[in-house]
Tab-separated table of C-alpha atoms in Angstrom:
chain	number	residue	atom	x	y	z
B	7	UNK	CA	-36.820	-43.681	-45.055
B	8	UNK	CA	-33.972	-42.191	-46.998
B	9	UNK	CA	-36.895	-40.042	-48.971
B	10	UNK	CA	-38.304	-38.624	-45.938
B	11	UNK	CA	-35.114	-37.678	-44.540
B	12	UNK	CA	-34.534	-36.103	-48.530
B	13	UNK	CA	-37.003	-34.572	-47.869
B	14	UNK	CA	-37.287	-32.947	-44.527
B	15	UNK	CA	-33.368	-31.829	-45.349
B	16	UNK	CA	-35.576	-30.437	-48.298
B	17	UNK	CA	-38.125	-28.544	-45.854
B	18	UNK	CA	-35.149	-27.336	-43.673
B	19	UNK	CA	-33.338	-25.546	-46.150
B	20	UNK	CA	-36.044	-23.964	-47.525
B	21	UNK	CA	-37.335	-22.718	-44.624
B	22	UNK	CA	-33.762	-21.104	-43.470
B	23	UNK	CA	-33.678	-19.555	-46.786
B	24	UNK	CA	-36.995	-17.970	-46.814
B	25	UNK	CA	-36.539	-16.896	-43.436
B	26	UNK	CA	-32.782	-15.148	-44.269
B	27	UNK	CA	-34.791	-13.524	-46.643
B	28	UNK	CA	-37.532	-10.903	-45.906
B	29	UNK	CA	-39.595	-9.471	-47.909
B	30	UNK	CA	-37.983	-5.769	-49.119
B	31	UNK	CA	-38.486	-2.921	-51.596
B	32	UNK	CA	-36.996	-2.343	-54.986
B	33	UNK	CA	-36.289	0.615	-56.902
B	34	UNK	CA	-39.767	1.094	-58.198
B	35	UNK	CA	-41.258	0.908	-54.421
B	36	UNK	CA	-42.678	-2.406	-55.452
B	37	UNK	CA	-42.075	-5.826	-53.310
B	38	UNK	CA	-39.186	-8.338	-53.330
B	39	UNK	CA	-39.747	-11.584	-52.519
B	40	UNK	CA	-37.287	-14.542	-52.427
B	41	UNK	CA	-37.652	-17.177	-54.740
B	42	UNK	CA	-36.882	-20.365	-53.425
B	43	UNK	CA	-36.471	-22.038	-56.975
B	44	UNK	CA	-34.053	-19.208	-58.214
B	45	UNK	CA	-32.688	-18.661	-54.747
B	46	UNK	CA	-32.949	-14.765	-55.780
B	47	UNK	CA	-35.558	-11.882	-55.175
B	48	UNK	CA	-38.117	-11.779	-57.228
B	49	UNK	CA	-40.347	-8.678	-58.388
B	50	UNK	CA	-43.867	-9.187	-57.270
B	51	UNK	CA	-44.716	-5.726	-59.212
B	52	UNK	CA	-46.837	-4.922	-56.106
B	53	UNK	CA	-47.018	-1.856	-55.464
B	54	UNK	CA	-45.720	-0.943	-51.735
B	55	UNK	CA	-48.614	1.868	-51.337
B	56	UNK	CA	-49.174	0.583	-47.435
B	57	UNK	CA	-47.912	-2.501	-44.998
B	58	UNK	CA	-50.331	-3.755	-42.702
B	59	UNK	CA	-48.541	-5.805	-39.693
B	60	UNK	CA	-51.229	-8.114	-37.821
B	61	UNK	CA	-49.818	-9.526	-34.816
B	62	UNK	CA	-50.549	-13.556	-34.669
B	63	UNK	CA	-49.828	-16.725	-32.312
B	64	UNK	CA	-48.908	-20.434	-33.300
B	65	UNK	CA	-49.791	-21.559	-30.026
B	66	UNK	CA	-48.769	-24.543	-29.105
B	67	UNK	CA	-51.932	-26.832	-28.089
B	68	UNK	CA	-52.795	-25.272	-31.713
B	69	UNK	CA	-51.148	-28.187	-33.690
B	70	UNK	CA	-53.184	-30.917	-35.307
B	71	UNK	CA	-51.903	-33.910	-37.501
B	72	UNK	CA	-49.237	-36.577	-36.623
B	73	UNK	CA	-46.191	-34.644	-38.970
B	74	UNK	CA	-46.212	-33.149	-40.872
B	75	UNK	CA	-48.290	-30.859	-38.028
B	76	UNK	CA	-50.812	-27.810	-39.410
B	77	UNK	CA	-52.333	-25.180	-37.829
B	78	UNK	CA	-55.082	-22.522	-38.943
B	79	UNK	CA	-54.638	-18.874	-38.050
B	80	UNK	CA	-56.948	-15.936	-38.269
B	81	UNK	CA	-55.733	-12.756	-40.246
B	82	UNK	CA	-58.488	-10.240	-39.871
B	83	UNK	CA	-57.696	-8.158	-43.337
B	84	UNK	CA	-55.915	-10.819	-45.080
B	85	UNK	CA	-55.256	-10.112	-48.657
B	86	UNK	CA	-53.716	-11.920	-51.536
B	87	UNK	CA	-50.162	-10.380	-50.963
B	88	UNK	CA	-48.534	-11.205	-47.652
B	89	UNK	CA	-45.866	-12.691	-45.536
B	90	UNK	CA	-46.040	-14.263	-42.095
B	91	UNK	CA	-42.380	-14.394	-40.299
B	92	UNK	CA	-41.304	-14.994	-36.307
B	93	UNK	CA	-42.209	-11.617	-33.939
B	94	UNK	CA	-39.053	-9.310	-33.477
B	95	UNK	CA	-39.749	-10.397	-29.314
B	96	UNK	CA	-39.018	-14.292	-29.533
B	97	UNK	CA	-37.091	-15.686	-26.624
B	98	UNK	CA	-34.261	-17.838	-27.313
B	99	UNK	CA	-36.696	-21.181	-26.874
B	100	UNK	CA	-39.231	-19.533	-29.146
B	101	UNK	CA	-36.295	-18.915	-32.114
B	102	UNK	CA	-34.926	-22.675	-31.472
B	103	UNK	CA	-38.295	-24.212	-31.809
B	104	UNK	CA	-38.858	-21.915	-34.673
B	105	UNK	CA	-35.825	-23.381	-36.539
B	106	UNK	CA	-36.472	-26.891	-35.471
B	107	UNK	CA	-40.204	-26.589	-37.088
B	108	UNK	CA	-39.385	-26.142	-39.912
B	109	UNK	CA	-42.655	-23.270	-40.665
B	110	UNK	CA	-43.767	-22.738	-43.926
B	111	UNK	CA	-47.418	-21.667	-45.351
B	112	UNK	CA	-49.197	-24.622	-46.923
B	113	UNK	CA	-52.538	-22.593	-47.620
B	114	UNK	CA	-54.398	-19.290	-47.304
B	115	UNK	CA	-58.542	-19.532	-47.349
B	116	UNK	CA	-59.343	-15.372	-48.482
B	117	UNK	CA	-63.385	-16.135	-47.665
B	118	UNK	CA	-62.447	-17.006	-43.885
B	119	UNK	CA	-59.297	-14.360	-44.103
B	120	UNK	CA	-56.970	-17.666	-42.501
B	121	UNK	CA	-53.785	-19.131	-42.913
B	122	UNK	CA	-52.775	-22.611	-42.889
B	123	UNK	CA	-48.997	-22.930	-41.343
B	124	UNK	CA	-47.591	-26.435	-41.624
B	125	UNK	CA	-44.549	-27.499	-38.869
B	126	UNK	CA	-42.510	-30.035	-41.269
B	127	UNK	CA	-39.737	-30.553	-38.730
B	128	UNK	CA	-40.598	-31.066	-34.763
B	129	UNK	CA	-43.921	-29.567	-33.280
B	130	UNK	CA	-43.016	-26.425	-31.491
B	131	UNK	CA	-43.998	-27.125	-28.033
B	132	UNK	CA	-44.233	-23.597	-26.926
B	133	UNK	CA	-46.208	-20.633	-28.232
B	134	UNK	CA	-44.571	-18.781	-31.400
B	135	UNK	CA	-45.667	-14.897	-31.555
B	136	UNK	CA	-45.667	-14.194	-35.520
B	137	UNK	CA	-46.233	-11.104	-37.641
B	138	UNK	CA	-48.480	-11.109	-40.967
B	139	UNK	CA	-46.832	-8.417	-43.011
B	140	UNK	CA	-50.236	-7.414	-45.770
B	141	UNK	CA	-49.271	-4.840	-48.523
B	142	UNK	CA	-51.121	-3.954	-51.911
């Protein structure tokens, strides 16, 4: 018990820190990325030559699993350089179940141009309107 509660602490602050810390541009116009393990931004040397924004949903009845939950998510365009964060529009549920999920990207299929978002904290029980940031 005491590891699972290690490690959805774990989960939690990971996913607060990623989300504090968007993606941005350096100096050289390439992408920044946080680093979780350095807990700094980290140079991708991608080049930031064009963003690509595809609008997505976690919708709720979308969940599978017992917890941690997944769920698979279509990104027409889908490249090997992305980020998926919350949609600018969330109500105040949407950004409290957002929180209490604890999101996080657990795999990315480039043949089937999906996503694979896994909910380590509580299943949102509402829909979640997201934005796939592409770039390369």
């Amino acid at each position: 018990m005491a590891q699972m509660e290690e490690r959805v602490t774990k989960a939690k602050e990971e996913a607060v820190a990623a989300a504090s810390h968007p993606p941005k541009l350096s100096e050289r116009r390439t992408w920044l990325v946080w680093d979780l393990e350095t807990g700094e931004y980290s140079d991708t040397g991608v080049a930031a030559t064009s963003v690509m924004e595809v609008p997505v949903t976690l919708a709720a009845s979308g969940w599978t699993g017992s917890g941690p939950w997944e769920q698979v998510v279509s990104v027409p365009g889908l490249t090997e350089h992305g980020e998926i964060g919350p949609a600018n529009s969330l109500t105040e549920e949407q950004r409290a179940a957002v929180r209490n999920a604890m999101l996080s990207v657990s795999g990315k299929d480039m043949t089937s141009e999906t996503l694979t978002v896994v909910a380590d904290g509580e299943k949102p029980a509402l829909d979640i309107p997201a934005i796939v940031f592409l770039w390369g």
